[in-house]
Amino acid sequence: MPYSHFFFFLLISLAFAAMAVPTLRPGFYTETCPQAESIVKDVMKKAMKREPRSVASVMRLQFHDCFVNGCDASLLLDDTPNMLGEKLALSNINSLRSYEVVDEVKEALERACPGVVSCADLLIMAARDAVVLTGGPNWEVKLGRLDSLTASQEDSNQIMPSPRSNATYLIDLFSRYNLSMKDLVALSGSHSIGKGRCFSVVFRLYNQSGSGRPDPTIEPRFREKLDKLCPLGGDGNVTGDLDATPEVFDNQYFKDLVNGRGFLNSDQTLFTNPFTREYVREFSVSQKKFFMAFVEGMIKMGDLQSGQPGEIRQDCRVINSRRPRVEVLFETSNGGE
C-alpha cells in the first residue's frame, strides 16, 4: 500500500475510533436530566440509612466494572443462556453486593428521565456519593458513558486481583491502565469504609505463603482479634472491618497499615513494599493529601473506556433487546378487529 494511502487509512481509522468513544464531561445531563445527580444521591442516602455498609459496597462496583473493559456497566449484566457475566467471576462471587441499590437508583432515574442516564454513569455518580456521604471529599464527575452490550466472566477472572495479591502484582496491574503507584495506594484507600470476609483473610492467619504460619507482618494483638473473628474452619462469610473506622471515609486505613493492622494481604502489602510504603506514610499523616490523590485516581479510573458499541440500558441487569415487551391491545369504538 502506498504511504499516502496508508496515512489516509490511518486517519480514517483514528476518526472512527474517536467516534466510538464518548466524550466525557461534567454536567452531561444538564439539559436532558438536570435532576440526575440529586436523584442518585437521594437514593444512596436512603440506602445508607437502611444499611451503612451498602454505600461502600456500591462504591466498590465502580472498581470492578472499570478495570474490566472500561467503565461500561458490564458488571451489572445478569448471566444469559449465551453469556457468562461478571457477577460470578472469582473476585466478585460472594463478595460484591448491593446490586439492589443500583436497581433502586436506576428505577428512580427512569421515572424522571426515561432512557437518558446510563448505568455506567450511575455507578460513577453513586461511587462519588458513597464517599461524600461517609465524610470523604466531593468532586465533579465526568459523565456521558454508554452501557455495554455484553460482559465477560473470563476477562474479569483474568484481570481482577485477589485479596492475596502483593504490591508488585498490583503495581503492574495498575500500570497497564496508566495508573501510577500513587494512584494504586490512594485508590486502595477505598477500603477506608466497609467490611471484608473471613474467606479473604484466613490464609494470612494460618498459612501465609504456604508456610503453615500466620503472616508475620500482622500486629500481634490485631492477629488475636482476627483469630477470634475468623477461626480456622469457621464461617468464611463472617465479616470484619476493613479499618478501625469502617463507616467513616478518612485516612485511618493508612494509619492501620503503618501499625500492621491491615485486614487484607492486598492492603498490608502496600506498606511492606518499599515502592508504595512512602505513599502509605504520607497519607497516614495527611488526610488532605490522601483526599486529593483519591479524587485524582477516581477521575482517571472513570476515564477508562473500551470504545465498543453501547446503549442506554433501561434495566441495568439486561440489554434492551432482552427486556420483556408489554403489548397493549386497543379496541375500536365499533367493536371491530
Coordinates of C-alpha atoms in Angstrom, one line a residue:
M1 CA 0.0 0.0 0.0
P2 CA 1.4 3.4 -0.9
Y3 CA 2.4 5.5 2.1
S4 CA -0.2 8.2 1.2
H5 CA -2.9 5.6 1.1
F6 CA -1.7 4.1 4.4
F7 CA -1.7 7.5 6.0
F8 CA -5.2 8.2 4.8
F9 CA -6.4 4.8 6.1
L10 CA -4.8 5.5 9.4
L11 CA -6.6 8.9 9.7
I12 CA -9.9 7.3 8.9
S13 CA -9.3 4.5 11.5
L14 CA -8.5 7.0 14.1
A15 CA -11.5 9.1 13.3
F16 CA -13.8 6.0 13.7
A17 CA -12.1 5.1 16.9
A18 CA -12.6 8.6 18.3
M19 CA -16.3 8.4 17.2
A20 CA -16.7 5.1 19.1
V21 CA -15.5 6.6 22.5
P22 CA -18.0 9.0 24.0
T23 CA -16.6 12.3 25.2
L24 CA -17.0 12.6 28.9
R25 CA -17.7 15.9 30.6
P26 CA -19.2 17.4 33.7
G27 CA -22.8 18.4 33.5
F28 CA -23.6 16.0 30.7
Y29 CA -27.2 15.6 31.8
T30 CA -27.8 19.3 32.5
E31 CA -30.3 19.6 29.6
T32 CA -31.6 16.1 29.3
C33 CA -32.0 15.1 33.0
P34 CA -31.0 18.0 35.2
Q35 CA -32.0 16.3 38.4
A36 CA -29.9 13.1 37.7
E37 CA -27.2 13.7 40.2
S38 CA -29.6 14.7 43.0
I39 CA -31.7 11.6 42.3
V40 CA -28.7 9.3 42.7
K41 CA -27.6 11.0 45.9
D42 CA -31.1 10.8 47.4
V43 CA -31.4 7.1 46.8
M44 CA -27.9 6.5 48.2
K45 CA -28.8 8.4 51.4
K46 CA -31.9 6.2 51.9
A47 CA -29.8 3.0 51.3
M48 CA -27.2 4.2 53.8
K49 CA -29.9 4.8 56.5
R50 CA -31.1 1.2 55.9
E51 CA -27.6 -0.3 56.0
P52 CA -24.5 1.8 56.4
R53 CA -22.3 -0.8 54.7
S54 CA -24.3 -0.7 51.4
V55 CA -22.7 2.6 50.2
A56 CA -19.2 1.1 50.5
S57 CA -20.4 -1.9 48.5
V58 CA -21.8 0.3 45.8
M59 CA -18.6 2.3 45.6
R60 CA -16.6 -0.9 45.0
L61 CA -18.7 -1.8 42.0
Q62 CA -17.0 1.1 40.1
F63 CA -13.6 -0.5 40.6
H64 CA -14.7 -4.0 39.5
D65 CA -16.5 -2.5 36.5
C66 CA -14.0 -0.1 35.2
F67 CA -11.0 -2.4 35.3
V68 CA -12.7 -5.0 33.0
N69 CA -13.0 -3.4 29.6
G70 CA -13.7 0.1 30.8
C71 CA -16.5 1.8 32.8
D72 CA -19.5 0.4 30.8
A73 CA -21.7 -1.3 33.5
S74 CA -20.8 -4.7 32.0
L75 CA -20.5 -5.9 35.7
L76 CA -24.2 -5.3 36.2
L77 CA -25.4 -7.7 33.5
D78 CA -27.0 -10.9 34.6
D79 CA -26.0 -14.2 33.0
T80 CA -27.9 -15.3 29.9
P81 CA -28.0 -18.7 28.2
N82 CA -25.4 -17.4 25.8
M83 CA -23.3 -15.2 28.1
L84 CA -21.5 -15.8 31.4
G85 CA -21.4 -12.3 33.0
E86 CA -19.0 -10.9 35.6
K87 CA -21.1 -11.2 38.8
L88 CA -19.9 -14.8 39.3
A89 CA -16.3 -14.1 38.4
L90 CA -13.7 -15.3 41.0
S91 CA -13.2 -11.8 42.5
N92 CA -16.9 -11.0 42.5
I93 CA -18.9 -14.0 43.6
N94 CA -20.0 -13.9 47.3
S95 CA -18.1 -10.6 47.5
L96 CA -19.7 -7.9 45.6
R97 CA -23.2 -6.9 46.8
S98 CA -25.8 -4.2 46.9
Y99 CA -26.9 -4.6 43.3
E100 CA -30.4 -3.9 44.6
V101 CA -29.4 -0.4 45.5
V102 CA -28.3 0.1 41.9
D103 CA -31.7 -1.2 40.8
E104 CA -33.4 1.4 43.0
V105 CA -31.3 4.2 41.6
K106 CA -32.0 3.2 38.1
E107 CA -35.7 2.9 38.7
A108 CA -35.8 6.4 40.1
L109 CA -33.8 7.8 37.1
E110 CA -36.1 6.0 34.7
R111 CA -39.2 7.5 36.3
A112 CA -37.7 11.0 36.0
C113 CA -35.9 10.7 32.7
P114 CA -36.7 7.5 30.7
G115 CA -33.9 6.2 28.6
V116 CA -31.5 9.0 29.3
V117 CA -29.0 8.2 32.1
S118 CA -26.7 5.2 31.5
C119 CA -26.0 2.6 34.2
A120 CA -22.3 3.2 33.7
D121 CA -22.7 6.8 34.7
L122 CA -25.0 5.8 37.5
L123 CA -22.1 3.8 39.0
I124 CA -19.7 6.7 38.7
M125 CA -22.1 9.1 40.5
A126 CA -23.0 6.6 43.2
A127 CA -19.4 5.9 44.0
R128 CA -18.7 9.6 44.4
D129 CA -21.8 9.9 46.6
A130 CA -20.7 6.9 48.8
V131 CA -17.5 8.8 49.6
V132 CA -19.2 12.1 50.3
L133 CA -22.0 10.6 52.4
T134 CA -19.4 9.0 54.7
G135 CA -17.3 12.1 55.2
G136 CA -14.9 12.0 52.3
P137 CA -14.1 14.5 49.6
N138 CA -16.6 15.7 46.9
W139 CA -15.7 16.2 43.2
E140 CA -17.3 16.9 39.9
V141 CA -17.8 13.7 37.9
K142 CA -17.4 13.4 34.2
L143 CA -20.4 11.7 32.5
G144 CA -21.6 10.6 29.1
R145 CA -20.8 6.9 29.1
L146 CA -22.7 4.2 27.3
D147 CA -23.6 0.8 28.7
S148 CA -22.0 -2.3 27.2
L149 CA -24.0 -4.8 25.2
T150 CA -22.2 -7.8 26.7
A151 CA -20.0 -8.9 29.6
S152 CA -17.1 -11.4 30.1
Q153 CA -16.6 -13.6 33.1
E154 CA -13.3 -14.7 31.6
D155 CA -12.0 -11.2 31.3
S156 CA -12.9 -10.5 34.9
N157 CA -11.2 -13.6 36.1
Q158 CA -8.0 -12.7 34.2
I159 CA -7.9 -9.1 35.3
M160 CA -9.3 -8.6 38.8
P161 CA -6.8 -9.1 41.6
S162 CA -7.5 -11.4 44.6
P163 CA -7.2 -10.4 48.3
R164 CA -3.9 -12.4 48.3
S165 CA -2.3 -10.1 45.7
N166 CA 1.0 -8.5 46.6
A167 CA 2.1 -4.9 45.8
T168 CA 4.3 -6.0 42.9
Y169 CA 1.4 -7.6 41.1
L170 CA -0.9 -4.6 41.9
I171 CA 1.7 -2.1 40.6
D172 CA 1.9 -3.9 37.3
L173 CA -1.9 -4.2 37.0
F174 CA -2.5 -0.5 37.6
S175 CA 0.3 0.5 35.3
R176 CA -1.5 -1.3 32.4
Y177 CA -4.2 1.3 32.8
N178 CA -1.8 4.3 33.1
L179 CA -2.4 4.4 36.8
S180 CA 0.6 5.2 39.0
M181 CA 1.8 3.7 42.3
K182 CA 0.4 6.8 43.9
D183 CA -3.0 6.1 42.3
L184 CA -2.8 2.5 43.5
V185 CA -2.2 3.5 47.1
A186 CA -4.8 6.3 47.1
L187 CA -7.5 4.2 45.4
S188 CA -6.8 1.3 47.9
G189 CA -8.0 3.9 50.4
S190 CA -11.5 3.0 49.3
H191 CA -11.1 0.4 52.0
S192 CA -11.5 3.2 54.4
I193 CA -15.1 2.2 54.5
G194 CA -16.8 -1.2 54.5
K195 CA -16.1 -4.8 55.6
G196 CA -14.2 -7.8 54.3
R197 CA -15.0 -11.5 54.6
C198 CA -13.0 -14.0 56.7
F199 CA -12.7 -16.1 53.5
S200 CA -10.3 -13.4 52.2
V201 CA -8.1 -13.3 55.3
V202 CA -7.9 -16.8 56.8
F203 CA -4.8 -17.8 54.7
R204 CA -2.9 -14.8 56.3
L205 CA -3.8 -16.1 59.8
Y206 CA -2.9 -19.8 59.4
N207 CA -1.0 -20.5 56.2
Q208 CA 0.7 -17.4 54.7
S209 CA 2.5 -18.3 51.5
G210 CA 2.0 -22.0 52.3
S211 CA 4.2 -21.7 55.5
G212 CA 1.6 -23.1 57.9
R213 CA 2.1 -20.0 60.0
P214 CA 0.5 -16.5 60.2
D215 CA 1.6 -13.5 58.3
P216 CA 4.5 -12.1 60.4
T217 CA 3.5 -8.5 59.4
I218 CA 0.2 -8.7 61.3
E219 CA 0.4 -6.8 64.6
P220 CA 0.1 -9.5 67.4
R221 CA -3.0 -8.1 69.2
F222 CA -4.7 -7.5 65.9
R223 CA -4.0 -11.1 64.9
E224 CA -5.6 -12.3 68.1
K225 CA -8.7 -10.3 67.3
L226 CA -8.8 -11.8 63.8
D227 CA -8.2 -15.3 65.1
K228 CA -11.4 -14.9 67.2
L229 CA -13.3 -13.5 64.4
C230 CA -12.1 -15.9 61.7
P231 CA -11.2 -19.2 63.4
L232 CA -9.7 -22.0 61.2
G233 CA -12.6 -23.9 59.7
G234 CA -15.1 -21.2 60.6
D235 CA -17.7 -19.4 58.5
G236 CA -15.9 -17.7 55.7
N237 CA -18.7 -15.3 55.2
V238 CA -18.3 -13.6 58.6
T239 CA -17.2 -10.1 58.0
G240 CA -14.7 -7.8 59.7
D241 CA -14.0 -4.1 59.5
L242 CA -11.5 -3.0 56.8
D243 CA -10.2 -0.4 59.1
A244 CA -10.9 1.0 62.6
T245 CA -13.5 3.5 61.4
P246 CA -15.4 1.4 58.8
E247 CA -18.3 3.9 58.4
V248 CA -16.2 7.0 58.0
F249 CA -14.2 7.8 54.9
D250 CA -10.9 9.1 56.4
N251 CA -7.2 8.2 56.5
Q252 CA -7.5 5.7 59.3
Y253 CA -6.9 2.9 56.8
F254 CA -3.3 4.1 56.2
K255 CA -2.7 4.6 59.9
D256 CA -3.7 1.0 60.4
L257 CA -1.3 -0.2 57.7
V258 CA 1.6 1.6 59.3
N259 CA 0.7 -0.2 62.5
G260 CA 0.4 -3.6 60.9
R261 CA -3.4 -3.7 61.2
G262 CA -4.4 -4.1 57.6
F263 CA -7.2 -6.6 57.1
L264 CA -6.4 -7.9 53.6
N265 CA -3.0 -9.0 52.3
S266 CA -3.5 -6.7 49.3
D267 CA -3.8 -3.8 51.9
Q268 CA -0.9 -4.6 54.2
T269 CA 1.4 -5.3 51.2
L270 CA 1.3 -1.6 50.3
F271 CA 3.3 -0.8 53.5
T272 CA 5.7 -3.8 53.3
N273 CA 6.6 -2.9 49.8
P274 CA 9.3 -0.2 49.6
F275 CA 7.9 1.4 46.4
T276 CA 4.5 2.0 47.9
R277 CA 5.4 2.4 51.6
E278 CA 6.1 6.2 51.4
Y279 CA 2.7 6.9 49.9
V280 CA 1.1 5.0 52.8
R281 CA 3.1 7.0 55.3
E282 CA 2.3 10.3 53.5
F283 CA -1.4 9.6 53.5
S284 CA -1.4 8.4 57.1
V285 CA 0.0 11.8 58.2
S286 CA -2.1 14.0 55.8
Q287 CA -5.7 13.2 55.2
K288 CA -5.8 16.2 52.9
K289 CA -3.2 14.7 50.6
F290 CA -5.0 11.4 50.6
F291 CA -8.3 13.0 49.6
M292 CA -6.6 14.9 46.8
A293 CA -4.9 11.8 45.4
F294 CA -8.0 9.7 45.8
V295 CA -10.1 12.2 43.8
E296 CA -7.5 12.3 41.1
G297 CA -7.3 8.5 40.9
M298 CA -11.1 8.1 40.8
I299 CA -11.3 10.5 37.9
K300 CA -8.5 8.7 36.0
M301 CA -10.2 5.4 36.6
G302 CA -13.5 6.7 35.5
D303 CA -12.0 7.7 32.1
L304 CA -11.3 4.1 31.2
Q305 CA -13.4 3.2 28.2
S306 CA -13.5 0.2 25.8
G307 CA -14.6 2.1 22.6
Q308 CA -17.1 -0.7 22.0
P309 CA -20.7 0.0 20.8
G310 CA -23.2 0.7 23.6
E311 CA -26.6 1.8 24.6
I312 CA -28.6 3.4 27.5
R313 CA -30.0 0.4 29.3
Q314 CA -33.5 0.7 30.7
D315 CA -32.7 -2.1 33.2
C316 CA -29.1 -2.3 34.3
R317 CA -29.3 -6.1 34.5
V318 CA -30.2 -6.8 30.9
I319 CA -29.5 -5.2 27.5
N320 CA -32.6 -3.5 26.0
S321 CA -33.2 -6.1 23.3
R322 CA -33.8 -8.7 26.1
R323 CA -36.3 -6.8 28.1
P324 CA -39.8 -8.3 28.0
R325 CA -42.2 -6.4 25.8
V326 CA -45.5 -5.3 27.1
E327 CA -48.2 -5.5 24.5
V328 CA -51.3 -3.3 24.8
L329 CA -54.5 -4.3 22.9
F330 CA -56.7 -1.4 21.7
E331 CA -60.4 -1.9 20.7
T332 CA -62.0 0.3 18.1
S333 CA -65.2 2.2 19.0
N334 CA -67.4 -0.1 16.9
G335 CA -66.0 -3.3 18.3
G336 CA -64.1 -4.2 15.1
E337 CA -60.9 -6.1 14.8

